[in-house]
XYZ file of C-alpha atoms in Angstrom:
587
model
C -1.471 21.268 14.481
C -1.737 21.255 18.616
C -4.895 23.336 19.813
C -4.031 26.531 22.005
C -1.503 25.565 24.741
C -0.814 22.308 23.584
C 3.206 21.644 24.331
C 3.310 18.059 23.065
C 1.236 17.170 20.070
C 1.562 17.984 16.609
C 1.277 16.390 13.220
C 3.851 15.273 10.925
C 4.104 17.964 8.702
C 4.508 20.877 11.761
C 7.573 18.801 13.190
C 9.209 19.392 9.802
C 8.515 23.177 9.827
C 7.995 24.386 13.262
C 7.502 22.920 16.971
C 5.268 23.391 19.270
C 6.290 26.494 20.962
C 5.785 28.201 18.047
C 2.263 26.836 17.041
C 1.525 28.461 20.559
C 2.373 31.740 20.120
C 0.843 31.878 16.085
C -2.173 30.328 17.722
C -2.163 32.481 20.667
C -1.612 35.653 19.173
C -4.027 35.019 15.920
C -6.623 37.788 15.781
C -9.020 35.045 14.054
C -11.248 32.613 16.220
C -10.029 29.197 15.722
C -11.315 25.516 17.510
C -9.462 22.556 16.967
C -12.502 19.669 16.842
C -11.702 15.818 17.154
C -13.129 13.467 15.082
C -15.658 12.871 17.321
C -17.109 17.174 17.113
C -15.415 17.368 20.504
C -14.040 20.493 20.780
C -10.255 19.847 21.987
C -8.762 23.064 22.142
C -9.657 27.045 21.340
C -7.281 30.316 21.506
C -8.041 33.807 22.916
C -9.912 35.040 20.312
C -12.149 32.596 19.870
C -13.522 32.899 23.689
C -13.787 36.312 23.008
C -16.010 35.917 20.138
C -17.846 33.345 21.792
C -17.729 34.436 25.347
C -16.352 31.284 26.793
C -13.565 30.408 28.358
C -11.465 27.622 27.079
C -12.111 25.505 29.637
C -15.427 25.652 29.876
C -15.806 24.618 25.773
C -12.844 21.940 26.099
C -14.248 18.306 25.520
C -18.089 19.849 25.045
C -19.648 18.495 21.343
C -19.176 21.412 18.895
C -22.421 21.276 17.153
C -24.552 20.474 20.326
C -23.181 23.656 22.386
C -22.276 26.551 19.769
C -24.431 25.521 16.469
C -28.189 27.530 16.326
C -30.901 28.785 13.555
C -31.349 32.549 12.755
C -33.882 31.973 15.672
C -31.885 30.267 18.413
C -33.310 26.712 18.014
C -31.347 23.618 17.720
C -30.523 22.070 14.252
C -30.331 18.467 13.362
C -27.081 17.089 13.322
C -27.341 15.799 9.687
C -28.145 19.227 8.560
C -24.564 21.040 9.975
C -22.159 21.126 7.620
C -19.293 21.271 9.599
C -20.104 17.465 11.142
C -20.183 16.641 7.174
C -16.845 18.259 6.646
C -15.510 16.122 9.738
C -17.310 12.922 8.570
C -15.914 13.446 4.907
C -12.087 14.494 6.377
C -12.343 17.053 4.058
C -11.637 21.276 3.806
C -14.927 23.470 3.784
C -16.124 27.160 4.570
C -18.815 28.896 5.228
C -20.850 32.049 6.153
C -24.183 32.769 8.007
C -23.063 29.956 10.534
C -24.884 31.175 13.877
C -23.306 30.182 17.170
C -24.510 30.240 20.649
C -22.445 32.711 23.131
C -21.641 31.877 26.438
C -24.225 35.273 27.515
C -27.058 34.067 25.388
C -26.616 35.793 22.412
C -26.158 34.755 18.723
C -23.046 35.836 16.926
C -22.787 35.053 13.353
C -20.147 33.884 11.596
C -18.010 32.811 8.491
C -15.841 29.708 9.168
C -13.365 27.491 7.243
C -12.769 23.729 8.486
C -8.989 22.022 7.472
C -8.410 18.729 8.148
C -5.422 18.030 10.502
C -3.281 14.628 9.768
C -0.639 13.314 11.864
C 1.489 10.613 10.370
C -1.690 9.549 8.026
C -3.973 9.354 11.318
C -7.070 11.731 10.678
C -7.102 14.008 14.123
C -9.979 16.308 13.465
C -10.192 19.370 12.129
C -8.442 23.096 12.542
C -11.200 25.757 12.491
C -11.381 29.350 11.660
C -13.964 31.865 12.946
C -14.889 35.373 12.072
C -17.647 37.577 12.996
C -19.265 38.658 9.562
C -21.528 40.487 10.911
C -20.495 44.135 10.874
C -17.486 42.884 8.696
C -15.008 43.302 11.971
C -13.568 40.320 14.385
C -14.632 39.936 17.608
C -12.762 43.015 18.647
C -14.574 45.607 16.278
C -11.838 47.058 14.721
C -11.808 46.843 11.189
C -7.528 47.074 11.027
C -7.805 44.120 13.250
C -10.408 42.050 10.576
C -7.410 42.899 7.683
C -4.859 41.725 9.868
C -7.068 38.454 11.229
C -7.478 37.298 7.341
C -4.133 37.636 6.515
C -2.969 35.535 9.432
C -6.255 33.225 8.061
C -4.985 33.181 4.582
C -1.399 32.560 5.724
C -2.336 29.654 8.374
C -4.820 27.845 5.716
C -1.833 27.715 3.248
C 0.280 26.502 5.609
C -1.796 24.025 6.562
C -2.490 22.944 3.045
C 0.892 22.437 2.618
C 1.655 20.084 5.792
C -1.497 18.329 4.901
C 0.050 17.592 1.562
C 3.226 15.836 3.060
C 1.131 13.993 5.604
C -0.943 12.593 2.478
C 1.836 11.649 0.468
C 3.575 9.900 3.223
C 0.265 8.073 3.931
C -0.888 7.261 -0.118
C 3.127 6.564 -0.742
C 3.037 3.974 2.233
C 0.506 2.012 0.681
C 2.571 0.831 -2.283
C 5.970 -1.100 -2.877
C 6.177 -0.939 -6.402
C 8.098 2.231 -8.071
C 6.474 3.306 -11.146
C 2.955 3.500 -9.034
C 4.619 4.949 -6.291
C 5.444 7.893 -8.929
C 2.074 7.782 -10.291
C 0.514 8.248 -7.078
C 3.052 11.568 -6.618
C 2.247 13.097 -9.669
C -1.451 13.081 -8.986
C -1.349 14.488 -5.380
C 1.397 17.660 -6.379
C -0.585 17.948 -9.653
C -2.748 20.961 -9.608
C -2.363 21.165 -5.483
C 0.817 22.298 -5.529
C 2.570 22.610 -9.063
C 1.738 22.513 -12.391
C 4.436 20.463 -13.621
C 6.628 17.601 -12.005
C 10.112 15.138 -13.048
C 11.417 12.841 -11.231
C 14.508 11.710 -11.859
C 16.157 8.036 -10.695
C 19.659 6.490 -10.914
C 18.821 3.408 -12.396
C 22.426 2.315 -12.344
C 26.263 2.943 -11.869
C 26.848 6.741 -12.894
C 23.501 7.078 -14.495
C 20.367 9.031 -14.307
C 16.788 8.364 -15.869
C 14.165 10.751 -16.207
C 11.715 8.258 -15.383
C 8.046 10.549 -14.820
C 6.946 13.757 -16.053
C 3.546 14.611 -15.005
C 1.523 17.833 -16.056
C -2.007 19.428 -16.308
C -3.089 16.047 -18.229
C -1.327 13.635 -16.116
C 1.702 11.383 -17.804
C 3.318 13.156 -20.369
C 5.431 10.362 -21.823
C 7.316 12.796 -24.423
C 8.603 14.432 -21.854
C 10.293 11.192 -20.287
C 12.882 8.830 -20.775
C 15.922 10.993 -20.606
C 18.849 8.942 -19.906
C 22.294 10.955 -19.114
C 25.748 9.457 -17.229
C 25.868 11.460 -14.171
C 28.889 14.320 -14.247
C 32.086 12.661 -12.149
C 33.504 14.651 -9.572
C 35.262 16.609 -11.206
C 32.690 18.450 -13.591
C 30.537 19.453 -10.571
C 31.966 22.875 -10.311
C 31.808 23.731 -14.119
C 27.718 22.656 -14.105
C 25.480 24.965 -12.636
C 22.415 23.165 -13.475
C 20.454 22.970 -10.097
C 19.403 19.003 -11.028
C 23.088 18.391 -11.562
C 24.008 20.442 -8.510
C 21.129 18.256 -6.313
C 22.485 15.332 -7.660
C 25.738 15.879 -6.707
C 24.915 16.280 -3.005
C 24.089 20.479 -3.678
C 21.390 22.309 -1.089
C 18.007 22.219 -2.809
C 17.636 24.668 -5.420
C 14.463 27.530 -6.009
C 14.776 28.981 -9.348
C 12.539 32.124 -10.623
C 12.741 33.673 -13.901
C 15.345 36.198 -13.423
C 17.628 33.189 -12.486
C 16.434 31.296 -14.935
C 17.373 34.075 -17.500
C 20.476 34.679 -16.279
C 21.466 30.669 -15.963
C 25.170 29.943 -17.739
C 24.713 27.609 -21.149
C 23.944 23.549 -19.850
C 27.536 22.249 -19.185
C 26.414 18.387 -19.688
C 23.941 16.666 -21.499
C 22.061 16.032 -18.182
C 21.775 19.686 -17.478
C 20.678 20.343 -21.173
C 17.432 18.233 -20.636
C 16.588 19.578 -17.544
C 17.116 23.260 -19.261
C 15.196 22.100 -22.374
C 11.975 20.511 -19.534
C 11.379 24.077 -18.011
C 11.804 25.306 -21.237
C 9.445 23.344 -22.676
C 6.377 23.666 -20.042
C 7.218 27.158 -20.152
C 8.249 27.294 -16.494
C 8.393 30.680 -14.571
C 9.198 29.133 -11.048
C 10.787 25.699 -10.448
C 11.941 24.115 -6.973
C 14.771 20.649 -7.397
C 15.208 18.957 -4.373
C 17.190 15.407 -3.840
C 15.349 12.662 -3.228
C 16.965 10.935 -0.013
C 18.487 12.448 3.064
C 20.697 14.789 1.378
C 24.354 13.189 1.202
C 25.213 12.580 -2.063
C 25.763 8.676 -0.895
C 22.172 7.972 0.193
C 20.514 9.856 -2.633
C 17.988 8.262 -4.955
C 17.389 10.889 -7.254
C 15.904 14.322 -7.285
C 12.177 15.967 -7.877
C 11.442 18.745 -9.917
C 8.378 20.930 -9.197
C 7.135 23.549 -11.740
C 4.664 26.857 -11.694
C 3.884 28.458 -14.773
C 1.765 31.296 -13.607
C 4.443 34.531 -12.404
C 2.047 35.581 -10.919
C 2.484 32.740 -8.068
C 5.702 31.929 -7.704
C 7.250 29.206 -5.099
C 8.542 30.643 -1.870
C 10.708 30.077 0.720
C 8.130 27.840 2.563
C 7.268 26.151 -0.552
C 10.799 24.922 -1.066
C 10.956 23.817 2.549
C 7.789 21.486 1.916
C 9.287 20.041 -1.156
C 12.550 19.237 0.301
C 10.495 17.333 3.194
C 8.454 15.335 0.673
C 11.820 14.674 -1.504
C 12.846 13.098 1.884
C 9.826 10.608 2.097
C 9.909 9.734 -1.571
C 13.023 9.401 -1.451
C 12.680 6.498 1.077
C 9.650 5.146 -0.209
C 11.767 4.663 -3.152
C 14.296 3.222 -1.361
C 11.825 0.454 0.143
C 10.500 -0.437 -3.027
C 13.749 -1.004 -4.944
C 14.922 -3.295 -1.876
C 11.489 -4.869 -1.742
C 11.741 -5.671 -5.372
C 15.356 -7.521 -5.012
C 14.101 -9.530 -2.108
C 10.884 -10.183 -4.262
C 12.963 -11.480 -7.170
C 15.592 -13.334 -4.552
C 12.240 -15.486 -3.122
C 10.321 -16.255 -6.448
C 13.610 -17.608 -8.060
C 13.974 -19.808 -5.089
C 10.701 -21.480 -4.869
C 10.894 -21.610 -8.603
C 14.148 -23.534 -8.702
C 12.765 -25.729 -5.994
C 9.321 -26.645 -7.761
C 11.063 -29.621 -9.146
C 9.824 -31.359 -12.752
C 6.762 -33.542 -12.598
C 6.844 -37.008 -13.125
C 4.523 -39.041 -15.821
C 3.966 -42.452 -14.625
C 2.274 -44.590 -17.054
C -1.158 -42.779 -18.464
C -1.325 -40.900 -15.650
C -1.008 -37.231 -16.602
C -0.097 -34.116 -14.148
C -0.032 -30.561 -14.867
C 0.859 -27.614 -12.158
C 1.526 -23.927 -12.368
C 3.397 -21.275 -9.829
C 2.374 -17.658 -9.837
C 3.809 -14.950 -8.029
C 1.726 -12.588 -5.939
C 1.471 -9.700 -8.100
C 4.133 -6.615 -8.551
C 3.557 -4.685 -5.253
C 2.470 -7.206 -2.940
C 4.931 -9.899 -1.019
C 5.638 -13.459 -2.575
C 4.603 -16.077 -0.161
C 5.650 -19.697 1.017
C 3.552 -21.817 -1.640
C 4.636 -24.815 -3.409
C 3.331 -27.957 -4.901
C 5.576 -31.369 -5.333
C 5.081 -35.206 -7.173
C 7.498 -38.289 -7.042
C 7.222 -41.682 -6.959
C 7.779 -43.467 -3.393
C 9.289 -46.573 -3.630
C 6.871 -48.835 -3.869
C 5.817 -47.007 -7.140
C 2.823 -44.921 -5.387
C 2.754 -41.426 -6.411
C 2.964 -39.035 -4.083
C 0.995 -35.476 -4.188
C 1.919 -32.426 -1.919
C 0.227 -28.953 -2.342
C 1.788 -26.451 0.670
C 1.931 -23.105 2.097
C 4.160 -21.894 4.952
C 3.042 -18.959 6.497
C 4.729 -16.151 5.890
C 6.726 -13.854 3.109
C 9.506 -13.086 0.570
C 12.825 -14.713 2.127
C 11.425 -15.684 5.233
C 8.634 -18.256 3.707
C 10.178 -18.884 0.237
C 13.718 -20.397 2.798
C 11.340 -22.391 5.011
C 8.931 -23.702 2.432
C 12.375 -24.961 0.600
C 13.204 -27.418 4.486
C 9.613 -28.328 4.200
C 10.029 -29.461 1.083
C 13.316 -31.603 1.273
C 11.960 -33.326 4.625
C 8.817 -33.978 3.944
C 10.271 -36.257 0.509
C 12.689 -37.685 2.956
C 10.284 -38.684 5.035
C 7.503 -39.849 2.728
C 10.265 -42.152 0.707
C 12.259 -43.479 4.592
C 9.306 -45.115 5.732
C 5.633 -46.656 3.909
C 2.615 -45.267 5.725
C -0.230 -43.687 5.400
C 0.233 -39.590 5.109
C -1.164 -39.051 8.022
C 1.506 -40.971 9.985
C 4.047 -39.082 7.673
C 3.055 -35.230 8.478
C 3.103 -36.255 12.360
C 6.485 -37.218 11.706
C 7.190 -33.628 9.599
C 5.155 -32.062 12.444
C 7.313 -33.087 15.332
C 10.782 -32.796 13.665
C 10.247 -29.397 12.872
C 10.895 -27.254 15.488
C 14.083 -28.633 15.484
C 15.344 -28.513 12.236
C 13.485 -25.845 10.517
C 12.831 -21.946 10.666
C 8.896 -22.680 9.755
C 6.689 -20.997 12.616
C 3.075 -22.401 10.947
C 1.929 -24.207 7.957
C -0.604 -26.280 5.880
C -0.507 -28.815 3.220
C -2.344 -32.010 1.844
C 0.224 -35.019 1.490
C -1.913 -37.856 -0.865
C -1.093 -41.008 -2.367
C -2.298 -42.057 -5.482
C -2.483 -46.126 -5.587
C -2.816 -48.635 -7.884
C -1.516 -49.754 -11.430
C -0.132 -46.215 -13.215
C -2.156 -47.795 -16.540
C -4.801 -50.003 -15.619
C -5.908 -49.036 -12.071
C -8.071 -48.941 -10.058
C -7.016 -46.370 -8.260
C -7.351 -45.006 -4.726
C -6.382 -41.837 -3.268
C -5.267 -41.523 0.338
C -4.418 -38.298 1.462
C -4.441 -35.917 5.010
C -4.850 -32.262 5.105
C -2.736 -29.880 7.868
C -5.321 -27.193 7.582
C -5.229 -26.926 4.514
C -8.028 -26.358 1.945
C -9.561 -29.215 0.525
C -8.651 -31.098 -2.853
C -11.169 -30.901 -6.121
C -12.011 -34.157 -7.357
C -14.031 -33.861 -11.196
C -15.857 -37.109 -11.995
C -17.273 -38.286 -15.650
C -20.667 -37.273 -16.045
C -20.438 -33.266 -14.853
C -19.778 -33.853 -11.037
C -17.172 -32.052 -8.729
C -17.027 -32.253 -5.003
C -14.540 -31.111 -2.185
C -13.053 -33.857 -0.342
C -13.390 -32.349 2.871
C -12.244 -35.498 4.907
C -8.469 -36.200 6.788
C -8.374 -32.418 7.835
C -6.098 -32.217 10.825
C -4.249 -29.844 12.664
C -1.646 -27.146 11.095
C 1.477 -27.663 11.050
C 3.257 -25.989 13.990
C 0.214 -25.941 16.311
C 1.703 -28.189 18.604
C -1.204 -29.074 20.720
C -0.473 -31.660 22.868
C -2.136 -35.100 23.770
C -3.290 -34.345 19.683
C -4.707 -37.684 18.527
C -2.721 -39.081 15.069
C -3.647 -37.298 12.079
C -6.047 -38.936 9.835
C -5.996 -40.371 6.723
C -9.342 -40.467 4.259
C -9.617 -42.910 1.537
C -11.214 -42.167 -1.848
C -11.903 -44.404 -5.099
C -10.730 -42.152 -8.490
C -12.838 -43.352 -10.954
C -11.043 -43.400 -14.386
C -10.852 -40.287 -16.582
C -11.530 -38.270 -13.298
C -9.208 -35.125 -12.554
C -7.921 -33.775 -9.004
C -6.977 -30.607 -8.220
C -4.594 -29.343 -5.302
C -4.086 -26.096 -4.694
C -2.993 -22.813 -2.458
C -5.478 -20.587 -1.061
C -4.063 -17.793 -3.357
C -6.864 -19.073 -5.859
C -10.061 -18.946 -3.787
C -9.169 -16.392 -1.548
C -9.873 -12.706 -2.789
C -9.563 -9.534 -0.375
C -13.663 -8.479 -0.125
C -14.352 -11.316 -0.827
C -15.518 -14.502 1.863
C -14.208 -18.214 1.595
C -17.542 -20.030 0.219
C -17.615 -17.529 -2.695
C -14.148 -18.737 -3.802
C -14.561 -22.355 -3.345
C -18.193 -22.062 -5.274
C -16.239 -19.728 -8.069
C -13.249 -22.502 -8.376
C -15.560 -25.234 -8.659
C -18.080 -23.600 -11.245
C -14.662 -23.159 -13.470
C -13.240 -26.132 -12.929
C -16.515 -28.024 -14.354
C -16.460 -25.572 -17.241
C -12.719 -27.058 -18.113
C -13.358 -30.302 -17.108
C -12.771 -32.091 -20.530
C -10.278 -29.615 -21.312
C -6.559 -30.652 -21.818
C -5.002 -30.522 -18.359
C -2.373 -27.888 -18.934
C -5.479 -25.712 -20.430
C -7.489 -26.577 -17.557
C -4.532 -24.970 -15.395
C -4.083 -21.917 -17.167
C -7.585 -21.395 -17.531
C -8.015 -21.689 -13.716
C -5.601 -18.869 -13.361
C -6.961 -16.811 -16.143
C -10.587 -16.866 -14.709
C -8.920 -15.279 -11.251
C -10.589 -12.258 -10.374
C -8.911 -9.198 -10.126
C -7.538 -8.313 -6.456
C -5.538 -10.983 -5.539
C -2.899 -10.390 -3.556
C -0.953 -13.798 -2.778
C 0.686 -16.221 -5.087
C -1.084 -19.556 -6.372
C 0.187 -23.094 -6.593
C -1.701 -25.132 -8.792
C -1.222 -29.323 -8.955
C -3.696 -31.101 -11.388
C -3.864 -35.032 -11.677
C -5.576 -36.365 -14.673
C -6.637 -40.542 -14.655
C -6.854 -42.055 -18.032
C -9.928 -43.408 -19.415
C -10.276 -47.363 -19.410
């Protein structure tokens, strides 16, 4: 909502339903006082009737601090910030009212008043707060007439509902937003329309060619899976005109559809099966006002599906400015929707590929390795992490544990190069790894998409049976191995760390390349930073947690140790893990 005047700004929701010419003259010619206060309590804008009431001009309030220039006791005095409620409504981005709330006029004298704060979102951005003024203290507005009050609260009554309403698609674009998976997505819908605007509300989704799925119901009680799970073919082209059902009619490409109960008594028998168990829904919950709407844009081409809000009350049924919000939030589902389903098919694209690239490990002599791959969780994007083993050929084993930076296509295609020249390069040429990844390092700009990333190339030498056996490894910013010893001891090998891959800095000495003994019956662990790293919580944390579990498992079988490691995650984690574990026989 744009304060008084304002040509140029307004949120989200208003551009949907009116622009700002219009909020002008509703705000201009509103008999009730209203202030539109930043976040900060800066008072950004007022109309004509609130100077009246508070003899001052508009731009002699515009920019001053709210609390600091209107809010006073019964006596006159100042109040303490922390005791004004309207600065906790603001803090809180939250509706409130009140009355007895006495304010300073521009002559010196008190007027009190009742007031009623809403919050005023623009595209999920929090821009302060709409507030309404009234003089209760002769029970008239700030021009005394009592006809004037009447008509002030029912312009109050109708501006708070309207901005309830745009404040409802402005939070379900921004809590939608936040989520690329679809069921949650839905979840999140049903909880935000459920009491706020509805009492009931489907959703239903083609999940295929020609068909439709009721795939959420959500009432008074949340879920209500006996209501879901519908599953009809879609009516061809030809039917559409012999099906009057308004979800058929919305799917179909139809106008969105408000139904009360005189049309609802007077609707023709369901003429398909899809129709009968929308009939047999409103039925059901007792409906005596229902709104469908497509979800999409509207052509019948581009639409996902359609969403069903119900009212059970008569006594409040939707109206025409109801169905107009619910056709704008069937738009931004209807995207969000959109975005998840082609985020999930890129998702599934990328973790087959790195999959199908995370070759088989080898099993030279007693020597024993283990890894594991797992995919960020549903909802978040599948990185560039992978882990390799082969034998060079001189018979060393060679370890790699990597991460390109990055997601989905983009890091699953480059971590896939990455991983075909780094074996052609560690098998071309015998060297230490730190000699190798300056080699990967310079070739690829040239012959790889990969912007950044890290990775710990070791070898493993000596005798795959007898030993002894030394590692030599180098780390490209990545985090540092695990080595478990006999006898209860774990320690991060935190030498041979170099630079990144892809940092490029020039006149960069050679990368190093640290030496360790493996005593026998030891274990080493690689591994992405998808298993320390938790969002909340800091870097040493993870590393402690990791190694505190990995000495728990230590004389556990290797592919337990693994699994274990995974299983001990905490929750939050929001990147994929690769996991290499070498195991040395006992002597």
């Amino acid at each position: 909502m744009p304060g008084a005047g304002d040509e140029s700004g307004s949120g989200s929701g208003s551009r949907s339903a009116a622009g700002p010419k219009f909020w002008r003259q509703v705000v201009e010619r509103l008999s009730t006082a209203l202030l539109v206060v930043g976040p900060t309590g800066r008072i950004d804008a007022v109309n004509p009737a609130a100077e009246r009431l508070l003899g001052r001009t508009a731009a002699a309030v515009r920019g001053k601090d709210a609390h600091d220039l209107l809010h006073r006791d019964a006596a006159g005095g100042t109040l303490p910030r922390e005791r004004c409620p309207l600065l906790r409504a603001l803090a809180g981005k939250s509706a409130a009212r009140g009355d007895g709330y006495s304010c300073l006029r521009g002559d010196g004298r008190l007027v009190t008043v009742s007031w009623s704060a809403s919050p005023l979102v623009d595209d999920g951005s929090f821009k302060g707060m709409a507030v309404l003024l009234t003089d209760s203290a002769d029970g008239t507005d700030s021009s005394g007439d009592p006809g004037a009050r009447r008509e002030g609260a029912a312009y109050t009554s109708a501006l708070e509902d309207l901005n309830e309403r745009l404040t409802l698609v402005a939070e379900i674009t921004d809590v939608l937003g936040q989520t690329l998976e679809t069921d949650e997505a839905l979840a999140r819908l049903g909880r935000l329309l459920v009491p706020r605007l509805a009492d009931w509300v489907a959703v239903d989704l083609r999940t295929g060619s020609g068909r439709i799925h009721r795939v959420a119901v959500t009432g008074p009680a949340g879920r209500d899976a006996a209501l879901e799970g519908g599953r009809e073919r879609l009516p061809k082209a030809g039917e559409r005109e012999g099906d009057w059902s308004p979800l058929v009619q919305v799917l179909n490409g139809g106008d969105p559809v408000r139904q009360g109960v005189p049309e609802m008594a007077a609707a023709a028998p369901p003429g398909s099966g899809l129709a009968a168990v929308h009939s047999d829904f409103l039925w059901t919950v007792r409906a005596t006002s229902a709104i469908t709407v497509p979800l999409g844009s509207g052509s019948e081409r581009q639409i996902t599906g359609a969403l069903t809000v119900v009212r059970t009350d008569p006594a409040h049924p939707f109206d025409d400015a109801d169905l107009g919000v619910v056709s704008d939030i069937g738009r931004r589902v209807g995207l969000v929707i959109d975005n998840a389903r082609r985020f999930g098919r890129q998702r599934a694209v990328a973790e087959a590929m790195q999959r199908n690239l995370l070759a088989p490990l080898p099993q030279p002599g007693r020597l024993r390795l283990a890894a594991r791959y797992q995919p960020a969780p549903v909802g978040s994007q599948v990185g560039g992490d992978w882990y390799d083993a082969f034998e060079l050929k001189d018979g060393t084993l060679a370890l790699v544990i990597g991460d390109v930076v990055g997601h989905d296509l983009t890091a699953a295609a480059g971590m896939a190069q990455l991983h075909g020249i780094l074996r052609s390069l560690a098998w071309d040429r015998s060297g230490p790894p730190g000699t190798v990844v300056d080699r990967l390092d310079d070739a690829m700009p040239a012959i790889t998409t990969v912007p950044m990333a890290t990775l710990v190339l070791a070898r493993v030498e000596g005798h795959p049976d007898t030993g002894p056996w030394t590692l030599r490894w180098t780390s490209a910013g990545h985090p540092p191995p695990l080595l478990l010893t006999p006898g209860g001891h774990a320690r991060y090998l935190e030498a041979g760390q170099g630079l990144l891959l892809g940092a490029h800095q020039r006149d960069a000495e050679s990368r190093p390349t640290a030496t360790q003994p493996l005593p026998p019956g030891s274990t080493l662990l690689l591994y992405t930073d998808g298993l320390i790293e938790i969002p909340g919580s800091d870097l040493d944390t993870g590393l402690r947690r990791l190694r505190r579990h990995a000495l728990d498992l230590a004389h556990a079988p290797l592919d337990t140790l693994c699994d274990q490691l995974l299983a001990r995650m905490p929750p939050g984690s929001t990147d994929d893990v690769a996991l290499l574990a070498l195991r040395l026989p006992e002597l």
